[in-house]
Coordinates of C-alpha atoms in Angstrom, one line a residue:
X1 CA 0.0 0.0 0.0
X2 CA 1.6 3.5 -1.2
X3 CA 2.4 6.0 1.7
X4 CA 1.3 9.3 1.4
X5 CA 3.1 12.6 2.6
X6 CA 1.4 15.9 2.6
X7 CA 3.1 18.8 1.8
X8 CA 1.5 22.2 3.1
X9 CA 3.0 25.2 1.7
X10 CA 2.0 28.5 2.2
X11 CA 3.0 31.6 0.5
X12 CA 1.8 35.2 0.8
X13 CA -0.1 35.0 -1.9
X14 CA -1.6 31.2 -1.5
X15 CA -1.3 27.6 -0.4
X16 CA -0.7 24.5 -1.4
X17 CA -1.6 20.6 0.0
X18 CA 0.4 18.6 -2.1
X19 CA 0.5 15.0 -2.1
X20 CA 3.5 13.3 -2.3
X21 CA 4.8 9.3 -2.1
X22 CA 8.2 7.5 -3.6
X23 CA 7.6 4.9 -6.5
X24 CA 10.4 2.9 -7.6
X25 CA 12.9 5.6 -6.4
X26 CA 11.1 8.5 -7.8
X27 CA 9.0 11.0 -5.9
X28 CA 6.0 11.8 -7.0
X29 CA 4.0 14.7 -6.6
X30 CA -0.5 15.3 -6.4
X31 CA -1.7 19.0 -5.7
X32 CA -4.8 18.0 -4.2
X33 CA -6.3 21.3 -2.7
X34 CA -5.2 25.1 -2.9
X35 CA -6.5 28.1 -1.2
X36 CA -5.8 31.8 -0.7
X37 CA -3.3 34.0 1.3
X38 CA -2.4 37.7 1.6
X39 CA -2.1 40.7 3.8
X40 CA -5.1 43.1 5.2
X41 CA -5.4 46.1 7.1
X42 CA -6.5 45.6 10.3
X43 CA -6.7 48.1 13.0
X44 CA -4.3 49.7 11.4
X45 CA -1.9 47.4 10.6
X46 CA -1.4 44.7 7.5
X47 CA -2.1 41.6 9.1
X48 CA -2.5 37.8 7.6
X49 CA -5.6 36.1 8.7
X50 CA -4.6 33.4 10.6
X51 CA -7.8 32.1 11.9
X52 CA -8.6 31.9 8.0
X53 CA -5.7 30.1 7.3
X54 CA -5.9 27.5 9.9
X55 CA -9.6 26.7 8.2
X56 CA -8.2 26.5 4.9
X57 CA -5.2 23.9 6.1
X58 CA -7.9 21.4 7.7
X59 CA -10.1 22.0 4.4
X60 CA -7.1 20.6 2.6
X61 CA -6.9 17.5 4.7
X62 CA -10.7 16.5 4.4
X63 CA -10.1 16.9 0.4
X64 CA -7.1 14.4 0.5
X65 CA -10.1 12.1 2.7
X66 CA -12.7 12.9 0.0
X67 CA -10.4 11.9 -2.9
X68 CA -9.2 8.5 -1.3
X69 CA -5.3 9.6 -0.8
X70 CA -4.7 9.4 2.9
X71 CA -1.6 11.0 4.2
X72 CA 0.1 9.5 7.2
X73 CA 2.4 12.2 7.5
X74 CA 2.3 15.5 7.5
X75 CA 4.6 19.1 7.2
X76 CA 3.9 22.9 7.2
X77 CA 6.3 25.2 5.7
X78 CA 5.5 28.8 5.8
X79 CA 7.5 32.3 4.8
X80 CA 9.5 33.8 7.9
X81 CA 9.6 36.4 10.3
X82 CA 6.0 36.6 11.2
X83 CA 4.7 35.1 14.4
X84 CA 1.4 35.0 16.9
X85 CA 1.6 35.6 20.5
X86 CA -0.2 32.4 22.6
X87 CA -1.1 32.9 26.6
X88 CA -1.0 30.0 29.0
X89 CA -4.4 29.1 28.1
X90 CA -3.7 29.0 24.1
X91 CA -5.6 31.9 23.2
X92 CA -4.1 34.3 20.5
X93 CA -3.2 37.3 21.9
X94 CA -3.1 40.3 19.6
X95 CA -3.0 40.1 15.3
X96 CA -0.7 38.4 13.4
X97 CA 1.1 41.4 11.8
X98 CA 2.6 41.2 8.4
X99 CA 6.4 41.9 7.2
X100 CA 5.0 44.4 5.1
X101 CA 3.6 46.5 7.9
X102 CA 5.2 49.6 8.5
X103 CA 5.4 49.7 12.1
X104 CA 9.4 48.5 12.2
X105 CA 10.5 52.2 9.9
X106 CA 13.2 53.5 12.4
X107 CA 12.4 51.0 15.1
X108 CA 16.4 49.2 14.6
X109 CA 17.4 52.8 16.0
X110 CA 15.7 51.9 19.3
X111 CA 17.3 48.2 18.9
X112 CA 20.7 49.3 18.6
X113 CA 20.3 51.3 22.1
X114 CA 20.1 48.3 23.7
X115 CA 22.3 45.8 21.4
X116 CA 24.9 47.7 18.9
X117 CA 24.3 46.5 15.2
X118 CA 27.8 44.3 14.9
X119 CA 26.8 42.7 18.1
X120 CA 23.5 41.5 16.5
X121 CA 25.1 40.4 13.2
X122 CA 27.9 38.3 15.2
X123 CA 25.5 36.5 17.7
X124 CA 23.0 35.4 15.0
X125 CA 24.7 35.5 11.8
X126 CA 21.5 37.0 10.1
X127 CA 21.1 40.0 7.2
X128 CA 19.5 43.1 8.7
X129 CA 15.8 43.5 7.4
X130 CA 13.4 45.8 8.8
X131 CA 10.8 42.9 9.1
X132 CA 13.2 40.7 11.2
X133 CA 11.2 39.4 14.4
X134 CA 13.6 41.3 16.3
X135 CA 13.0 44.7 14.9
X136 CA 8.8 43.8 15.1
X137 CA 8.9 42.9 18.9
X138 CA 10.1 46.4 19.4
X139 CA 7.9 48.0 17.2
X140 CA 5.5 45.5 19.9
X141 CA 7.0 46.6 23.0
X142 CA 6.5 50.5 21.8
X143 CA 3.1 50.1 20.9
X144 CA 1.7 47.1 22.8
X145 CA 4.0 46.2 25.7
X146 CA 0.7 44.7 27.4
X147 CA 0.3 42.3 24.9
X148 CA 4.4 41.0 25.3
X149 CA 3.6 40.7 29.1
X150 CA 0.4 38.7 28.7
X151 CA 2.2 35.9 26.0
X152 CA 3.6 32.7 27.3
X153 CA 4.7 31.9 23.9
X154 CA 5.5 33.0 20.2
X155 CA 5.4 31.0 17.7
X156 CA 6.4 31.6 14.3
X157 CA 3.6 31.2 11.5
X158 CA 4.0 27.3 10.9
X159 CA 4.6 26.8 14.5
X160 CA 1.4 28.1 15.1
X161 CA -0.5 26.3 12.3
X162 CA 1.3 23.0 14.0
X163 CA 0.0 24.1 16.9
X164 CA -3.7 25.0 16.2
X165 CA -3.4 20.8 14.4
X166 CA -1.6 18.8 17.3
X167 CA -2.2 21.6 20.7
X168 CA 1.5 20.8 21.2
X169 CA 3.9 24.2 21.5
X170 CA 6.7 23.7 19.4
X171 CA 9.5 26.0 17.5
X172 CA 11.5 25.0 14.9
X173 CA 14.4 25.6 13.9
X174 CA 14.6 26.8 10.8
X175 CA 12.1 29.6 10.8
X176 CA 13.1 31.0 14.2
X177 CA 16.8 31.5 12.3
X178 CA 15.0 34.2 10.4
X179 CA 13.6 36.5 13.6
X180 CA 17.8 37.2 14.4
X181 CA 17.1 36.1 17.9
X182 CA 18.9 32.2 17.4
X183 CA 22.4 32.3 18.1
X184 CA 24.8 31.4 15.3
X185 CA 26.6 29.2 17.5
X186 CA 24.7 27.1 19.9
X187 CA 21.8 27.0 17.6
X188 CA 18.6 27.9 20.3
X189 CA 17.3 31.0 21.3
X190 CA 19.7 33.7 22.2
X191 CA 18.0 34.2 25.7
X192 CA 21.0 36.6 27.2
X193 CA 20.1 38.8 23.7
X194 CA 16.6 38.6 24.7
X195 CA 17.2 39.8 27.8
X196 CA 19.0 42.9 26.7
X197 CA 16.2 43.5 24.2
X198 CA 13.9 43.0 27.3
X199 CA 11.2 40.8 25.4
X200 CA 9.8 37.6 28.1
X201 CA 12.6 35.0 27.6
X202 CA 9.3 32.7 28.6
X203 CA 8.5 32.9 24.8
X204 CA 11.7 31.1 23.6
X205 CA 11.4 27.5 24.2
X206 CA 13.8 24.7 22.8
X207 CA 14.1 24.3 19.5
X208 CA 13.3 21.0 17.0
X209 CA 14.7 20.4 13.8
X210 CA 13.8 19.0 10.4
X211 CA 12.2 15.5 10.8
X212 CA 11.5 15.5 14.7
X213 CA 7.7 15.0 15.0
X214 CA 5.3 17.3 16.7
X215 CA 2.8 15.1 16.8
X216 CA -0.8 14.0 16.4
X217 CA -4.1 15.8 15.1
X218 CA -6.4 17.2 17.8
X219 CA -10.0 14.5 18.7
X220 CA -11.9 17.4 17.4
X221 CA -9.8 17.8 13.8
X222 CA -9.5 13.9 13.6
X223 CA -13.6 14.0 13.8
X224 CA -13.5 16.7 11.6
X225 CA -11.4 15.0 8.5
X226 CA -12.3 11.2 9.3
X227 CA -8.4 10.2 9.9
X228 CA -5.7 11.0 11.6
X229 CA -1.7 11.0 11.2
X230 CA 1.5 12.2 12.3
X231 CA 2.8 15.9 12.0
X232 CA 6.5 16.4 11.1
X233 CA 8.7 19.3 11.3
X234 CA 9.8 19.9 7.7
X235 CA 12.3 22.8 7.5
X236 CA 9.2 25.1 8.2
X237 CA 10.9 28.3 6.5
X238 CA 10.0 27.6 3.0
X239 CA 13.6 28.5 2.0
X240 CA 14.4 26.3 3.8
X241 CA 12.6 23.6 2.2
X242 CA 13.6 24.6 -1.5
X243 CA 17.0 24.5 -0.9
X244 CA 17.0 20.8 0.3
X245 CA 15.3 20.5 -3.1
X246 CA 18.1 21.5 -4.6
X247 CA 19.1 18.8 -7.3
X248 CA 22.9 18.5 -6.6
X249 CA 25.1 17.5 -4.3
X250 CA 28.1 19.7 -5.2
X251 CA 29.3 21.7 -2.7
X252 CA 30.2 24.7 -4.9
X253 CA 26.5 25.2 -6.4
X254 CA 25.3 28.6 -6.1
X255 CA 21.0 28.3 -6.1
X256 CA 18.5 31.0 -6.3
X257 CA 14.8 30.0 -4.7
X258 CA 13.3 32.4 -7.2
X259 CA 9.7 33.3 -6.7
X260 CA 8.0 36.8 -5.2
X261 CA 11.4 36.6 -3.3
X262 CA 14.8 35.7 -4.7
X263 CA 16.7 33.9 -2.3
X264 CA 20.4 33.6 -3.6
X265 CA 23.0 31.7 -1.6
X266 CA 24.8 28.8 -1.0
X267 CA 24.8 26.2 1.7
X268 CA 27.9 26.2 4.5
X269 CA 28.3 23.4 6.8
X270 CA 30.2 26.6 9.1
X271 CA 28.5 29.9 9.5
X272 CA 30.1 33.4 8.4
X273 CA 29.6 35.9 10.9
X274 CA 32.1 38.2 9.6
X275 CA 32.4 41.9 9.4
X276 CA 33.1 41.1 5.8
X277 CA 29.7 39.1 5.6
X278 CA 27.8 41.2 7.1
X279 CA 29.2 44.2 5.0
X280 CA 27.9 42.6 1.9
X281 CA 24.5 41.7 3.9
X282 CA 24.7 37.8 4.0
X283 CA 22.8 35.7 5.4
X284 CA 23.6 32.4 7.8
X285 CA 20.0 30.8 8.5
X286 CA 19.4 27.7 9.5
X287 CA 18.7 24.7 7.4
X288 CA 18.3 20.5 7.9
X289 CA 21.4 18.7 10.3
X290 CA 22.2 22.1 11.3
X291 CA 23.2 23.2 7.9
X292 CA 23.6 26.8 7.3
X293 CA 22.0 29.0 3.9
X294 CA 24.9 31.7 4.0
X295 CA 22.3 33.7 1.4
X296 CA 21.1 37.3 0.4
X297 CA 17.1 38.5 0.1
X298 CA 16.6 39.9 -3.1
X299 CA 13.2 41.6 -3.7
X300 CA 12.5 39.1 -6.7
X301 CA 9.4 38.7 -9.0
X302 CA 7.1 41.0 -6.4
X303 CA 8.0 44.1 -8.4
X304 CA 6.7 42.6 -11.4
X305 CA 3.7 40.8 -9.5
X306 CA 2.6 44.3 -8.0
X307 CA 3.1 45.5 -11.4
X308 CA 0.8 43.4 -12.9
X309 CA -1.5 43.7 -9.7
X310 CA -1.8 47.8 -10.2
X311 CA -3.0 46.8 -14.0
X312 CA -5.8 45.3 -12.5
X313 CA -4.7 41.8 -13.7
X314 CA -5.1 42.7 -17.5
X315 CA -2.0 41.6 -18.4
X316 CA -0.8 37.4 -17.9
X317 CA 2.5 37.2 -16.4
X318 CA 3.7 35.7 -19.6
X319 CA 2.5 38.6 -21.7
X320 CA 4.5 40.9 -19.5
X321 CA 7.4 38.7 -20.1
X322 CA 6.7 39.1 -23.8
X323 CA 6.7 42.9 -23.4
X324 CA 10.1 43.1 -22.2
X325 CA 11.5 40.6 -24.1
X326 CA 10.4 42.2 -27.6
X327 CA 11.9 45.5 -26.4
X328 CA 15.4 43.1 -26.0
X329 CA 16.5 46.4 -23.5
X330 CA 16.1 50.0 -21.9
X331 CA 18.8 52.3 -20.0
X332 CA 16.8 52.1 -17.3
X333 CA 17.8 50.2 -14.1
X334 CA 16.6 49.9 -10.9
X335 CA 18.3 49.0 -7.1
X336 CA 15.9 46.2 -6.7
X337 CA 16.8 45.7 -2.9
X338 CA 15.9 49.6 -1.9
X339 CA 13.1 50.1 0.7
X340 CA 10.7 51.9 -1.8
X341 CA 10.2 48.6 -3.3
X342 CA 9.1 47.0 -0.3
X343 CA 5.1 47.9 -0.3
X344 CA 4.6 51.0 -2.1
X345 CA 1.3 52.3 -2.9
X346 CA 2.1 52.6 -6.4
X347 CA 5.0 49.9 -7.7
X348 CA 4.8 51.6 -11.4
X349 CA 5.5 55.6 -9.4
X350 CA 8.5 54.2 -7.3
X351 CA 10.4 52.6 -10.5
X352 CA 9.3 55.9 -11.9
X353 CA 10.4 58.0 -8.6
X354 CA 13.7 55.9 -9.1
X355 CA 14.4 56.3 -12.7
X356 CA 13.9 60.0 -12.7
X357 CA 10.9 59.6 -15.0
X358 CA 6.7 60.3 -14.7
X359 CA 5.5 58.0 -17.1
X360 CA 8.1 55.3 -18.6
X361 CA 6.4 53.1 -20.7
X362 CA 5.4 50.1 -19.7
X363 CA 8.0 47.8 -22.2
X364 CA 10.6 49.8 -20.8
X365 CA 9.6 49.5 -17.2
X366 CA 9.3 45.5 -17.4
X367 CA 12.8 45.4 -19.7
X368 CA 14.1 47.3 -16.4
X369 CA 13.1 45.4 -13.8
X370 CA 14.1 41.8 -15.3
X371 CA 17.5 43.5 -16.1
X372 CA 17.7 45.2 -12.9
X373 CA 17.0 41.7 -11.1
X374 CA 19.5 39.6 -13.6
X375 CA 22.5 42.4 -12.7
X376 CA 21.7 41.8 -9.2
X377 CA 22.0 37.7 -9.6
X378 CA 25.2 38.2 -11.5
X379 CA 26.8 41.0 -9.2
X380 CA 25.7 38.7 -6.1
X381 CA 27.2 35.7 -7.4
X382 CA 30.4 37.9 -7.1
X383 CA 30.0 38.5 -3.9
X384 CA 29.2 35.5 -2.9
X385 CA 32.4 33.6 -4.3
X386 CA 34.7 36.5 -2.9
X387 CA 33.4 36.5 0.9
X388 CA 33.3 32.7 1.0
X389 CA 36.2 32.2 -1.4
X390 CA 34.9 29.1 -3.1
X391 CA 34.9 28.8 -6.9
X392 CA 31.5 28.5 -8.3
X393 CA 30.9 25.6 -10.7
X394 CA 27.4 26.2 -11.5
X395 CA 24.1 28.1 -10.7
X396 CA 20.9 26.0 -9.8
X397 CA 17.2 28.2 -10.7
X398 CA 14.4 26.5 -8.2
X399 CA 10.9 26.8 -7.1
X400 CA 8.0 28.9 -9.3
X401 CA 10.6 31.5 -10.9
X402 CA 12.6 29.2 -12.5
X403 CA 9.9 28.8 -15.1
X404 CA 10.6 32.6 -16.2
X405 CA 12.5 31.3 -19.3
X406 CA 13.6 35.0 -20.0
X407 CA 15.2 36.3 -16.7
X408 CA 17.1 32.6 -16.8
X409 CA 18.7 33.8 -20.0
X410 CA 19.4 37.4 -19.1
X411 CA 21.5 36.2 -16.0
X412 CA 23.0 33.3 -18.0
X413 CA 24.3 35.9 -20.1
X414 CA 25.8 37.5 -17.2
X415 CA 27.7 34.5 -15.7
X416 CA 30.8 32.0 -16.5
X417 CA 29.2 29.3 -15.3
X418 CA 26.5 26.6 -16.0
X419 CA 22.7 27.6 -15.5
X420 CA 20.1 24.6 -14.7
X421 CA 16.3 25.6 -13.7
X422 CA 13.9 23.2 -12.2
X423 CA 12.4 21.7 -10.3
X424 CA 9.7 24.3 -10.3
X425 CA 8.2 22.8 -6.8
X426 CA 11.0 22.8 -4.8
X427 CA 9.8 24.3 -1.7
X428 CA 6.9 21.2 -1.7
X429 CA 9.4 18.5 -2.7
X430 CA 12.1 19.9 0.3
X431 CA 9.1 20.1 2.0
X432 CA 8.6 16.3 1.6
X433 CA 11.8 15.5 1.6
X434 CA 12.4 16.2 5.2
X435 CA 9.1 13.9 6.3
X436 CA 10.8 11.3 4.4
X437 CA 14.4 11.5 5.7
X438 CA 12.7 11.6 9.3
X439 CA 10.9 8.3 8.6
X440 CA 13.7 6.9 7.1
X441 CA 12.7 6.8 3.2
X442 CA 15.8 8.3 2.2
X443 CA 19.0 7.9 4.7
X444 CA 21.0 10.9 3.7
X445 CA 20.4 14.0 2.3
X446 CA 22.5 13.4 -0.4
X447 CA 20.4 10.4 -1.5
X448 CA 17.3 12.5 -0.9
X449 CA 18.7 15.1 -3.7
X450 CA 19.7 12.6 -6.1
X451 CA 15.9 11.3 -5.9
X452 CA 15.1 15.1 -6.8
X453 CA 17.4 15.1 -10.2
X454 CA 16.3 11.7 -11.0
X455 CA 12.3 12.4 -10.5
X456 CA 11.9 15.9 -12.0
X457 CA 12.6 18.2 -14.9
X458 CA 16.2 20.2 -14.4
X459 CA 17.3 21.8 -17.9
X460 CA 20.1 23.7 -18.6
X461 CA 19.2 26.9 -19.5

């Protein structure tokens, strides 16, 4: 009888339950239901809804019931940063603000009074962005400090998810990497940073890695769906999860997890905490067996996704792509990293703002932006091989962006080495991949990523 693994990954724009099981060494994927996500204002803030989302992950489980395709296992990975607040009786305290929120402008200023900026970088290894955990529990503290004082716990978006399926409190490891609060060394909580920050160390509870189980379903969910089964801790960051997807086991692969974010990085069995790192804005969170993604955040496809979005949708995303491509290139470029990109209220009037234009036409704007986003690959891979010092043999294009035949090109162009995209689903498949290397499928990682070439489309752009 075939074993199932479910896959639950959500983005901020949707998720995913997808199916997945291993037939004569390949892995094979289902996408059996797929709902909604995305940020709203909420007393004043932009905030997910995470009561919503919690319906729409048990939704997904009674369709695997209804089609026949049982899971026994089960992971949630999730994007990073965000969190909800829990009090000793479980209740949700407060709203599950957003990354995209504004409430962290400045607030780092009131950070560093307590912890200096090097001192954060060399304790936790991690990239300074406004959105960090750390920079929104003072934006908490400022605004809310009842709210920090009433919690008995915080747990990060999947760990909440987890929660509201099993009623067990558990962090993992992964995705608390990304609130800058998890030391680079010891790998748990920072609790003497914590201190200094003065949030409730009483939040911070041991960590669990990749593969350790959580647990199982509530009685009342288990009613709900008709079945119950076991819930594993993928890597729960979804970066996390792609880059175990990656389909190599060379240890000089550059990959980027392209998608509304471009993640672009490599993976370190040894941290890099230094000033030299941290000048360049790297990166060390955590991945599976303690593995580090020494990486960079690069704004990605959401520039052209809000573009599209401020058209009112009347464009496809491949009919964009044509745009630019037709047009071959413009003189315009763009910084895609700079704050205005984050969540303006117009996407089209900050390339504009930036360009030093009012009304660039909308071939040229596209052309800019997948230029802008292919110089920023190719000047990162620079980077990347000088502050690590490892010769590059070849760059690996995962997850939904590597479908975007023409920004492949335009940063093949750009680079001396080999360019492979695929697989397209790799944030599922790591996703999966870490159920199955806890219940012993696959013994090693390394036979887990040859699986991944073997079962799914990698071509060299």
């Amino acid at each position: 009888m075939k074993t199932y693994y479910l896959a639950i990954d959500i983005g901020a724009s949707s998720g995913r339950h997808i199916l997945g099981s291993v037939e004569n060494g390949k892995i094979e994927l289902e996408e059996v239901y797929r709902f909604p996500n995305g940020m709203t204002e909420k007393n004043g803030h932009m905030c997910w809804d995470h009561e919503s989302l919690v319906e729409s992950v048990i939704n997904g489980l009674a369709k695997c019931k209804e089609i026949g395709k049982i899971p026994s296992y089960l992971g949630i990975d999730t994007w990073g940063v965000d969190y909800v607040l829990i009090d000793k009786d479980g209740n949700d305290i407060g709203d599950a603000v957003g990354y995209r929120d504004s409430r962290t402008d400045n607030i780092d200023e009131e950070v560093y009074k307590l912890v200096p900026e090097n001192e954060l970088y060399a304790r936790t290894g991690i990239q300074k962005q406004l959105y960090n955990t750390v920079y929104q529990l003072m934006a908490l503290k400022k605004e809310a400090p009842e709210q920090l004082e009433k919690a008995d716990a915080l747990l990060m978006m999947p760990d909440y998810l987890g929660y509201r399926l099993t009623g067990v409190k558990h962090q993992e490891y992964t995705n608390a990497t990304t609130a800058q609060l998890v030391n680079i060394k010891t790998g748990e909580w920072d609790l003497e940073l914590i201190e200094k920050l003065g949030y409730p160390t009483r939040l911070f509870g041991k960590l669990s890695m990749p593969g350790e189980t959580l647990g199982n379903l509530r009685p009342e969910i288990v009613e709900r769906i008709g079945y119950d089964l076991t819930v594993i801790h993928p890597a729960s960051h979804d970066t996390g999860s792609a880059v175990l997807a990656v389909p190599t086991n060379s240890d000089n692969a550059v990959y980027i997890s392209s998608g509304t974010w471009s993640l672009m990085g490599i993976e370190r069995l040894d941290p890099d905490s230094s000033l030299e790192a941290m000048a360049h804005n790297f990166t060390n969170e955590g991945g599976v067996e303690h593995r580090f993604r020494f990486l960079k955040n690069i704004m990605g496809l959401w520039i052209i996704q809000s573009i599209r979005k401020e058209l009112g949708g009347k464009y496809s995303f491949a009919e964009l792509c044509d745009m630019a491509t037709a047009l071959g290139d413009t003189p315009y470029r763009i910084d895609v990293n700079e704050h205005r990109f984050l969540a303006p209220k117009s996407m089209m009037g900050a390339i504009n703002e930036a360009c030093g234009t009012t009304d660039m036409p909308l071939d040229h704007m596209l052309c800019c932006v997948y230029n802008s986003l292919a110089n920023c690959y190719a000047e990162t891979i620079k980077e990347i091989a000088e502050v690590s010092g490892k010769k590059l043999e070849a760059l690996h294009i995962i997850g939904g962006g590597s479908k975007d035949d023409y920004l492949n090109e335009l940063t093949a162009k750009l680079i001396d080495i080999p360019v492979y995209a695929g697989p397209t689903e790799a944030t599922a498949i790591g996703n999966l991949l870490a159920q199955m290397l806890g219940t012993g499928v696959f013994a090693t990682i390394a036979e887990a990523r040859t699986a991944v070439f073997n079962s799914f489309d990698v071509k060299k752009v």
